[in-house]
Structure formats: C-alpha cells, structure tokens
Short mmCIF file of N, CA, C and O in Angstrom, two decimals:
data_model
loop_
_atom_site.label_atom_id
_atom_site.label_comp_id
_atom_site.label_asym_id
_atom_site.label_seq_id
_atom_site.Cartn_x
_atom_site.Cartn_y
_atom_site.Cartn_z
N VAL A 97 0.14 -13.77 9.05
CA VAL A 97 -0.23 -12.44 8.11
C VAL A 97 -1.53 -12.00 9.61
O VAL A 97 -1.71 -12.15 10.17
N GLN A 98 -1.26 -10.43 9.52
CA GLN A 98 -1.75 -9.92 10.61
C GLN A 98 -1.92 -8.25 9.68
O GLN A 98 -1.64 -7.68 8.99
N LEU A 99 -3.42 -7.81 10.29
CA LEU A 99 -3.78 -6.48 9.97
C LEU A 99 -3.59 -5.67 10.88
O LEU A 99 -4.34 -6.13 12.64
N GLN A 100 -3.59 -4.56 10.70
CA GLN A 100 -3.10 -3.07 12.17
C GLN A 100 -4.27 -2.07 11.72
O GLN A 100 -3.89 -1.43 11.05
N ALA A 101 -4.89 -2.14 12.46
CA ALA A 101 -5.94 -0.73 12.42
C ALA A 101 -5.67 -0.39 12.77
O ALA A 101 -5.69 0.67 14.57
N SER A 102 -5.74 1.48 12.53
CA SER A 102 -5.41 2.70 13.62
C SER A 102 -5.76 3.60 12.76
O SER A 102 -6.55 3.78 12.04
N GLY A 103 -6.01 4.61 13.86
CA GLY A 103 -6.62 6.20 13.84
C GLY A 103 -7.95 6.36 14.22
O GLY A 103 -8.87 7.59 13.99
N GLY A 104 -8.28 5.30 15.13
CA GLY A 104 -9.85 6.18 15.55
C GLY A 104 -9.53 6.85 16.97
O GLY A 104 -8.35 7.43 17.15
N GLY A 105 -10.34 7.31 17.66
CA GLY A 105 -10.68 8.43 19.00
C GLY A 105 -11.44 8.47 18.89
O GLY A 105 -12.74 8.47 18.44
N LEU A 106 -11.62 9.88 19.98
CA LEU A 106 -12.66 10.78 20.15
C LEU A 106 -12.96 11.78 19.12
O LEU A 106 -11.66 12.63 19.34
N VAL A 107 -13.55 12.30 18.90
CA VAL A 107 -14.21 13.48 17.88
C VAL A 107 -15.75 13.76 18.18
O VAL A 107 -16.54 13.24 18.08
N HIS A 108 -15.57 15.22 17.64
CA HIS A 108 -17.31 15.87 17.84
C HIS A 108 -18.70 15.76 16.80
O HIS A 108 -17.56 15.16 15.13
N PRO A 109 -19.51 15.91 16.79
CA PRO A 109 -20.19 15.92 15.87
C PRO A 109 -19.80 16.62 15.11
O PRO A 109 -19.70 17.24 15.20
N GLY A 110 -19.86 16.17 13.63
CA GLY A 110 -19.69 17.10 12.59
C GLY A 110 -18.11 16.85 11.77
O GLY A 110 -17.90 17.33 10.71
N GLY A 111 -17.57 16.32 13.05
CA GLY A 111 -15.85 15.99 12.95
C GLY A 111 -15.70 14.70 11.75
O GLY A 111 -16.14 14.18 11.42
N SER A 112 -13.86 14.77 11.79
CA SER A 112 -13.67 13.82 10.67
C SER A 112 -12.66 13.13 11.23
O SER A 112 -11.64 13.85 11.80
N LEU A 113 -12.22 11.85 11.33
CA LEU A 113 -11.26 10.82 11.31
C LEU A 113 -10.66 9.84 9.79
O LEU A 113 -12.04 10.03 8.91
N ARG A 114 -9.63 9.74 9.59
CA ARG A 114 -9.07 8.98 8.55
C ARG A 114 -8.94 7.11 9.51
O ARG A 114 -7.95 7.71 10.01
N LEU A 115 -9.18 6.59 9.28
CA LEU A 115 -8.75 4.92 9.97
C LEU A 115 -7.88 4.45 8.58
O LEU A 115 -8.03 4.74 7.60
N SER A 116 -7.30 3.74 8.48
CA SER A 116 -6.02 3.15 8.36
C SER A 116 -5.88 1.31 9.00
O SER A 116 -6.44 1.27 9.74
N CYS A 117 -5.47 0.83 7.63
CA CYS A 117 -5.56 -0.64 7.90
C CYS A 117 -4.21 -0.84 7.40
O CYS A 117 -3.88 -1.47 5.93
N LEU A 118 -3.11 -1.52 7.90
CA LEU A 118 -2.00 -2.29 7.60
C LEU A 118 -1.79 -3.70 7.33
O LEU A 118 -2.08 -4.26 8.23
N ALA A 119 -1.72 -4.45 6.33
CA ALA A 119 -1.11 -5.62 6.36
C ALA A 119 -0.20 -5.90 6.33
O ALA A 119 0.71 -5.54 5.87
N SER A 120 0.94 -6.94 6.84
CA SER A 120 1.43 -7.51 6.78
C SER A 120 2.09 -9.15 6.94
O SER A 120 1.06 -9.82 7.65
N GLY A 121 3.11 -9.73 6.66
CA GLY A 121 3.36 -10.64 6.77
C GLY A 121 3.93 -11.06 5.55
O GLY A 121 4.01 -10.82 4.66
N ARG A 122 3.23 -12.53 5.50
CA ARG A 122 2.96 -13.20 4.11
C ARG A 122 2.20 -12.94 3.03
O ARG A 122 1.08 -13.78 3.44
N ILE A 123 2.09 -12.10 2.23
CA ILE A 123 0.71 -11.72 1.65
C ILE A 123 1.62 -11.71 -0.09
O ILE A 123 2.56 -11.16 -0.82
N VAL A 124 1.19 -12.55 -1.06
CA VAL A 124 1.32 -12.60 -2.42
C VAL A 124 -0.03 -11.15 -2.88
O VAL A 124 0.54 -10.56 -4.14
N ASN A 125 -1.03 -11.12 -2.49
CA ASN A 125 -2.34 -10.47 -3.38
C ASN A 125 -3.47 -10.40 -2.80
O ASN A 125 -3.15 -11.34 -1.10
N ILE A 126 -3.74 -9.23 -2.36
CA ILE A 126 -5.23 -8.97 -1.71
C ILE A 126 -6.18 -8.71 -2.84
O ILE A 126 -6.01 -7.40 -3.18
N ASN A 127 -7.31 -8.99 -2.20
CA ASN A 127 -8.21 -8.21 -3.69
C ASN A 127 -9.65 -7.59 -3.26
O ASN A 127 -9.84 -7.35 -3.51
N TYR A 128 -9.85 -8.11 -1.54
CA TYR A 128 -10.81 -8.06 -1.14
C TYR A 128 -10.33 -6.78 0.50
O TYR A 128 -9.91 -7.35 0.81
N MET A 129 -10.91 -5.57 0.37
CA MET A 129 -10.66 -4.92 1.55
C MET A 129 -12.04 -4.18 1.87
O MET A 129 -12.75 -3.61 1.47
N GLY A 130 -11.86 -4.07 3.38
CA GLY A 130 -13.35 -4.21 3.68
C GLY A 130 -13.19 -3.46 4.75
O GLY A 130 -12.59 -3.99 5.97
N TRP A 131 -14.20 -2.38 5.27
CA TRP A 131 -14.30 -2.01 6.93
C TRP A 131 -15.69 -2.23 7.36
O TRP A 131 -16.98 -1.96 6.72
N PHE A 132 -15.37 -3.40 9.00
CA PHE A 132 -17.11 -3.17 9.12
C PHE A 132 -17.00 -2.16 10.73
O PHE A 132 -16.12 -2.26 11.16
N ARG A 133 -18.39 -2.51 11.54
CA ARG A 133 -18.16 -1.43 12.85
C ARG A 133 -19.58 -2.57 13.39
O ARG A 133 -19.91 -3.43 13.00
N GLN A 134 -18.86 -2.58 14.86
CA GLN A 134 -20.13 -3.25 16.29
C GLN A 134 -19.86 -2.41 16.63
O GLN A 134 -19.41 -1.83 18.00
N ALA A 135 -20.91 -1.66 17.34
CA ALA A 135 -21.63 -0.69 18.81
C ALA A 135 -22.00 -2.12 19.13
O ALA A 135 -22.41 -2.76 19.09
N PRO A 136 -21.71 -0.98 20.81
CA PRO A 136 -22.54 -1.80 21.36
C PRO A 136 -23.86 -2.80 21.63
O PRO A 136 -25.09 -2.05 21.41
N GLY A 137 -23.71 -4.37 21.77
CA GLY A 137 -25.52 -4.91 21.91
C GLY A 137 -25.66 -4.98 20.29
O GLY A 137 -27.11 -5.21 19.93
N LYS A 138 -24.92 -4.42 19.46
CA LYS A 138 -25.38 -4.34 17.98
C LYS A 138 -24.65 -5.41 17.49
O LYS A 138 -23.05 -5.89 17.67
N GLN A 139 -25.22 -6.09 15.77
CA GLN A 139 -24.56 -6.87 15.17
C GLN A 139 -23.07 -6.43 14.33
O GLN A 139 -23.30 -5.12 14.12
N ARG A 140 -22.20 -6.94 14.04
CA ARG A 140 -21.44 -6.21 13.07
C ARG A 140 -21.77 -5.91 11.81
O ARG A 140 -22.42 -6.34 11.53
N GLU A 141 -21.61 -4.95 10.89
CA GLU A 141 -22.13 -4.78 10.17
C GLU A 141 -21.12 -3.50 9.36
O GLU A 141 -20.13 -3.24 9.98
N LEU A 142 -21.17 -4.04 7.99
CA LEU A 142 -20.65 -2.91 6.81
C LEU A 142 -20.56 -1.91 6.92
O LEU A 142 -21.51 -1.13 6.74
N VAL A 143 -19.54 -1.57 6.61
CA VAL A 143 -19.72 0.20 6.79
C VAL A 143 -19.32 0.02 4.90
O VAL A 143 -20.01 0.96 4.35
N ALA A 144 -18.06 -0.29 4.51
CA ALA A 144 -17.73 -0.19 3.51
C ALA A 144 -16.30 -0.82 2.66
O ALA A 144 -15.48 -1.90 3.40
N ASP A 145 -16.07 -1.39 1.65
CA ASP A 145 -15.43 -2.22 1.06
C ASP A 145 -15.24 -1.67 -0.54
O ASP A 145 -15.80 -1.12 -1.21
N ILE A 146 -13.53 -2.28 -1.35
CA ILE A 146 -13.56 -1.91 -2.17
C ILE A 146 -12.78 -3.11 -2.53
O ILE A 146 -11.92 -4.07 -1.86
N GLU A 147 -12.58 -3.61 -3.77
CA GLU A 147 -12.80 -4.72 -4.69
C GLU A 147 -11.42 -4.30 -5.23
O GLU A 147 -10.77 -2.80 -5.29
N SER A 148 -10.47 -5.41 -5.80
CA SER A 148 -8.72 -5.13 -6.64
C SER A 148 -9.77 -4.11 -7.60
O SER A 148 -8.70 -3.81 -8.31
N SER A 149 -10.41 -4.47 -8.10
CA SER A 149 -10.56 -3.93 -9.63
C SER A 149 -11.01 -1.99 -9.81
O SER A 149 -11.12 -1.44 -10.50
N GLY A 150 -11.13 -2.04 -7.83
CA GLY A 150 -11.49 -0.29 -7.53
C GLY A 150 -12.77 -0.45 -7.43
O GLY A 150 -13.67 1.02 -6.57
N LYS A 151 -13.78 -1.39 -7.29
CA LYS A 151 -15.25 -1.64 -7.30
C LYS A 151 -15.46 -0.74 -5.88
O LYS A 151 -15.28 -2.20 -4.73
N ARG A 152 -16.44 -0.40 -5.49
CA ARG A 152 -16.23 0.24 -3.53
C ARG A 152 -18.16 0.05 -3.81
O ARG A 152 -18.48 0.55 -4.34
N ASN A 153 -18.13 0.18 -2.23
CA ASN A 153 -19.70 -0.48 -1.79
C ASN A 153 -19.45 0.14 -0.16
O ASN A 153 -18.95 0.43 0.08
N TYR A 154 -20.61 0.74 0.17
CA TYR A 154 -21.57 1.56 1.34
C TYR A 154 -22.35 0.89 1.52
O TYR A 154 -23.39 0.74 1.82
N GLY A 155 -21.48 0.69 3.34
CA GLY A 155 -23.97 0.74 3.52
C GLY A 155 -24.12 2.01 3.16
O GLY A 155 -23.60 3.09 3.83
N ASP A 156 -25.47 2.40 3.69
CA ASP A 156 -26.54 2.90 3.57
C ASP A 156 -26.31 4.17 4.31
O ASP A 156 -26.65 4.93 3.97
N SER A 157 -26.27 4.11 5.66
CA SER A 157 -26.38 5.10 6.16
C SER A 157 -24.67 5.83 6.65
O SER A 157 -24.80 6.69 6.90
N VAL A 158 -23.87 4.96 5.90
CA VAL A 158 -22.71 6.06 5.25
C VAL A 158 -22.21 7.04 4.63
O VAL A 158 -21.44 7.73 4.45
N LYS A 159 -23.47 6.44 3.51
CA LYS A 159 -23.38 7.10 1.51
C LYS A 159 -23.37 8.27 1.77
O LYS A 159 -24.06 8.93 2.67
N GLY A 160 -21.78 9.16 1.37
CA GLY A 160 -21.49 10.16 0.94
C GLY A 160 -20.97 10.65 2.60
O GLY A 160 -21.10 12.40 1.67
N ARG A 161 -20.85 10.69 3.34
CA ARG A 161 -19.74 10.46 4.54
C ARG A 161 -18.27 10.04 4.64
O ARG A 161 -17.83 10.39 4.76
N PHE A 162 -18.50 8.76 4.34
CA PHE A 162 -17.56 8.22 4.24
C PHE A 162 -17.13 7.51 2.50
O PHE A 162 -17.59 7.66 1.89
N ALA A 163 -15.29 7.53 2.87
CA ALA A 163 -15.10 6.90 1.66
C ALA A 163 -13.48 5.77 2.01
O ALA A 163 -12.57 6.44 2.42
N ILE A 164 -13.47 5.00 0.59
CA ILE A 164 -13.27 4.12 1.20
C ILE A 164 -12.01 3.98 -0.14
O ILE A 164 -12.12 4.75 -0.89
N SER A 165 -10.72 3.52 0.50
CA SER A 165 -9.02 3.91 -0.90
C SER A 165 -8.02 2.48 -0.41
O SER A 165 -8.62 2.41 0.75
N ARG A 166 -7.62 2.43 -0.86
CA ARG A 166 -6.50 1.37 -1.16
C ARG A 166 -5.84 1.92 -1.91
O ARG A 166 -5.33 2.40 -2.58
N ASP A 167 -4.52 1.25 -1.04
CA ASP A 167 -3.27 1.26 -1.74
C ASP A 167 -2.38 0.27 -1.26
O ASP A 167 -1.56 -0.52 -0.56
N ASN A 168 -2.52 -0.43 -3.19
CA ASN A 168 -1.94 -1.75 -2.92
C ASN A 168 -0.50 -2.02 -2.90
O ASN A 168 -0.04 -3.06 -2.08
N ALA A 169 0.49 -0.96 -3.16
CA ALA A 169 1.64 -1.62 -2.80
C ALA A 169 1.92 -1.03 -1.25
O ALA A 169 3.18 -1.73 -0.97
N LYS A 170 0.95 -0.28 -0.82
CA LYS A 170 1.14 -0.33 1.31
C LYS A 170 0.41 -1.33 1.43
O LYS A 170 0.04 -1.48 2.89
N LYS A 171 -0.32 -2.19 0.73
CA LYS A 171 -1.17 -3.43 1.34
C LYS A 171 -1.75 -2.59 2.46
O LYS A 171 -2.03 -3.02 3.62
N THR A 172 -2.42 -0.84 2.02
CA THR A 172 -3.00 -0.21 3.18
C THR A 172 -4.50 -0.11 2.78
O THR A 172 -5.05 -0.01 1.28
N ALA A 173 -5.58 0.04 3.50
CA ALA A 173 -6.53 0.19 2.97
C ALA A 173 -6.79 1.86 4.16
O ALA A 173 -6.92 1.46 5.31
N TYR A 174 -7.42 2.66 3.71
CA TYR A 174 -8.01 4.09 4.58
C TYR A 174 -9.18 4.03 4.28
O TYR A 174 -10.24 3.52 3.06
N LEU A 175 -10.73 4.54 5.35
CA LEU A 175 -11.27 4.92 5.55
C LEU A 175 -11.49 6.68 5.87
O LEU A 175 -11.38 6.55 7.35
N GLN A 176 -11.52 7.58 5.37
CA GLN A 176 -11.99 8.89 5.37
C GLN A 176 -13.47 8.84 5.66
O GLN A 176 -14.86 8.47 5.06
N MET A 177 -13.25 9.42 7.40
CA MET A 177 -14.80 9.60 7.57
C MET A 177 -15.12 11.20 7.94
O MET A 177 -14.49 11.36 8.95
N SER A 178 -16.03 11.43 7.35
CA SER A 178 -16.57 12.78 7.47
C SER A 178 -17.74 13.42 7.87
O SER A 178 -18.79 12.06 7.82
N ASP A 179 -18.42 14.17 8.35
CA ASP A 179 -19.85 14.53 9.02
C ASP A 179 -20.45 13.44 10.10
O ASP A 179 -21.44 12.72 9.66
N LEU A 180 -18.58 12.89 11.19
CA LEU A 180 -19.15 11.73 11.95
C LEU A 180 -20.96 12.14 13.04
O LEU A 180 -20.89 13.49 13.26
N LYS A 181 -21.67 11.51 12.92
CA LYS A 181 -22.25 11.25 13.93
C LYS A 181 -22.39 10.77 14.72
O LYS A 181 -21.64 9.35 15.42
N PRO A 182 -22.92 10.59 16.56
CA PRO A 182 -22.73 9.63 17.95
C PRO A 182 -23.22 8.31 17.25
O PRO A 182 -22.68 7.64 17.80
N GLU A 183 -24.53 8.30 16.41
CA GLU A 183 -24.50 6.42 16.11
C GLU A 183 -23.02 6.29 15.33
O GLU A 183 -23.35 5.09 14.64
N ASP A 184 -22.05 6.42 14.83
CA ASP A 184 -21.23 5.98 14.01
C ASP A 184 -20.30 5.82 14.84
O ASP A 184 -19.16 4.95 14.98
N THR A 185 -20.57 6.07 16.15
CA THR A 185 -19.68 5.62 17.40
C THR A 185 -20.00 3.67 18.03
O THR A 185 -20.76 2.99 17.61
N ALA A 186 -18.39 2.75 17.60
CA ALA A 186 -18.70 1.60 17.40
C ALA A 186 -16.99 1.28 17.28
O ALA A 186 -16.18 1.94 16.92
N VAL A 187 -16.91 0.09 17.56
CA VAL A 187 -15.04 -0.40 17.13
C VAL A 187 -15.25 -0.78 15.62
O VAL A 187 -16.62 -1.23 15.15
N TYR A 188 -14.46 -0.05 14.75
CA TYR A 188 -14.60 -0.41 13.62
C TYR A 188 -13.25 -1.36 13.18
O TYR A 188 -12.28 -1.66 13.47
N TYR A 189 -13.19 -2.13 12.55
CA TYR A 189 -12.82 -3.66 11.73
C TYR A 189 -12.12 -3.37 10.46
O TYR A 189 -13.25 -3.23 9.63
N CYS A 190 -11.11 -3.90 10.09
CA CYS A 190 -10.80 -3.94 8.63
C CYS A 190 -11.00 -5.92 8.34
O CYS A 190 -10.61 -6.71 9.15
N ASN A 191 -10.69 -6.13 7.29
CA ASN A 191 -11.37 -7.14 6.86
C ASN A 191 -10.36 -7.53 5.30
O ASN A 191 -11.15 -7.07 4.61
N PHE A 192 -9.34 -7.50 5.09
CA PHE A 192 -8.96 -8.37 3.90
C PHE A 192 -8.96 -9.76 3.50
O PHE A 192 -8.93 -10.66 4.27
N TYR A 193 -8.72 -9.87 2.32
CA TYR A 193 -9.19 -11.60 1.63
C TYR A 193 -7.92 -11.15 0.81
O TYR A 193 -7.33 -10.74 -0.12
N ILE A 194 -6.62 -11.86 1.57
CA ILE A 194 -5.22 -12.21 1.17
C ILE A 194 -4.91 -13.83 0.70
O ILE A 194 -5.44 -14.72 1.40
N ASP A 195 -3.94 -13.78 -0.19
CA ASP A 195 -3.61 -14.61 -0.83
C ASP A 195 -2.29 -15.00 -0.40
O ASP A 195 -1.35 -13.99 -0.79
N PRO A 196 -1.74 -15.99 0.58
CA PRO A 196 -0.27 -15.66 0.53
C PRO A 196 0.41 -16.43 0.22
O PRO A 196 2.32 -16.03 0.79
N ASN A 197 0.30 -17.30 -0.62
CA ASN A 197 1.50 -18.35 -1.40
C ASN A 197 1.39 -18.15 -2.27
O ASN A 197 1.69 -18.92 -3.76
N GLY A 198 -0.19 -17.50 -3.16
CA GLY A 198 0.40 -17.18 -4.85
C GLY A 198 -0.73 -18.00 -5.42
O GLY A 198 -0.18 -18.74 -6.98
N ARG A 199 -0.88 -19.10 -4.65
CA ARG A 199 -2.16 -20.24 -5.61
C ARG A 199 -3.59 -19.43 -5.68
O ARG A 199 -4.75 -20.47 -5.89
N SER A 200 -4.18 -18.58 -5.88
CA SER A 200 -4.94 -17.51 -5.66
C SER A 200 -5.79 -18.01 -4.88
O SER A 200 -7.08 -18.44 -5.49
N VAL A 201 -5.90 -18.58 -3.25
CA VAL A 201 -6.75 -18.95 -2.65
C VAL A 201 -6.94 -17.95 -1.31
O VAL A 201 -5.45 -18.27 -1.30
N TYR A 202 -7.97 -17.47 -1.27
CA TYR A 202 -8.11 -16.11 -0.57
C TYR A 202 -8.42 -16.62 0.90
O TYR A 202 -9.43 -17.08 1.02
N VAL A 203 -7.94 -15.99 1.76
CA VAL A 203 -8.35 -16.14 2.98
C VAL A 203 -8.27 -14.85 3.67
O VAL A 203 -7.73 -13.70 3.81
N PRO A 204 -9.86 -15.03 5.01
CA PRO A 204 -9.87 -13.47 4.91
C PRO A 204 -9.40 -14.29 6.66
O PRO A 204 -9.12 -14.70 7.09
N TYR A 205 -9.15 -12.32 6.95
CA TYR A 205 -8.12 -12.12 7.78
C TYR A 205 -9.42 -11.02 8.66
O TYR A 205 -9.52 -9.58 7.60
N TRP A 206 -9.08 -10.76 10.11
CA TRP A 206 -8.86 -9.40 10.59
C TRP A 206 -8.88 -9.27 11.31
O TRP A 206 -7.84 -9.30 11.79
N GLY A 207 -8.51 -7.58 11.77
CA GLY A 207 -8.16 -7.14 12.47
C GLY A 207 -8.68 -6.79 13.68
O GLY A 207 -9.69 -7.20 14.04
N LYS A 208 -8.05 -6.36 14.78
CA LYS A 208 -8.58 -6.32 15.64
C LYS A 208 -9.27 -5.22 16.51
O LYS A 208 -10.01 -5.18 17.12
N GLY A 209 -9.24 -4.02 15.39
CA GLY A 209 -10.47 -3.19 15.61
C GLY A 209 -10.13 -2.14 15.93
O GLY A 209 -8.80 -2.15 16.87
N THR A 210 -10.32 -0.75 15.80
CA THR A 210 -10.63 0.16 16.51
C THR A 210 -10.99 1.44 17.14
O THR A 210 -12.52 1.45 16.18
N GLN A 211 -11.14 1.99 18.10
CA GLN A 211 -12.80 2.48 18.42
C GLN A 211 -12.55 4.14 18.32
O GLN A 211 -12.06 4.51 18.29
N VAL A 212 -13.70 3.77 17.97
CA VAL A 212 -14.51 5.16 17.35
C VAL A 212 -15.49 5.95 18.33
O VAL A 212 -16.51 5.30 18.35
N THR A 213 -15.24 7.24 18.84
CA THR A 213 -16.37 7.47 19.49
C THR A 213 -16.71 8.87 18.88
O THR A 213 -15.40 9.90 19.47
N VAL A 214 -17.97 9.29 18.71
CA VAL A 214 -18.35 10.77 18.57
C VAL A 214 -19.30 11.05 19.30
O VAL A 214 -20.52 10.71 19.99
N SER A 215 -18.68 12.57 19.88
CA SER A 215 -19.37 12.46 21.39
C SER A 215 -19.27 14.02 21.36
O SER A 215 -18.22 14.99 21.07
N SER A 216 -20.49 14.17 22.02
CA SER A 216 -20.09 15.94 22.25
C SER A 216 -19.43 16.39 23.66
O SER A 216 -19.41 17.62 24.33
#
C-alpha cells in the first residue's frame, strides 16, 4: 500500500490550494483519512480528518478555512485550503487507516508529504 500526496506549492497569503492523497495497492477498505502537518521545529499536528461515516474533525487553527473530503471509489482524500496564512507553511502528510485483506484489521499508512509554502 502506498499513499501519494500532491497539490502543494507556493501561494500568496489569502490564496488557496487543494491537496490530494491517493491510496494504491492492496486495499479492501479505508475507514479513516486524515491530514497532518509539520512546520520546521514543531511537532506534527492534526489539520483535519474524516471518518468513513463522513464525520469530520478540524484543528482549531484551520476551522472555517480548510475543508476535508473523500472519494471512496477513487481511494482519495482532499484538503481544500482557503485564506492561507504564512503560519500554514508546513509539510502536509496524509494518513489513512486501511484494511488490506478484508479482515477488518486497519493498519495506519502515511504519505511522504507535500510542501505548502505561504509567502508574499
């Protein structure tokens, strides 16, 4: 199983980006999809996550600006980021909990990360 994150880049303050994370390989089900970020010198923190039920959870600093969604058929999670601020600059990682063999045992997988830089 591999997770491939994409969509990062350089954007001006107030701008928008959409990140995608695609899972590939032996996958029967995905129950949890999350986005985390890590800025230099800081701990990795939750940005947003979404459960298979559709329930969403957001970090306090991104509420009202970011939106997470998922497409189960495409095995993809999205993070729409709006009104970006310099403090949003970080490497963004996706994290899925995947059942690879239909036994309802979910294993966490991480993508390699995509850089988001917000600067004028």
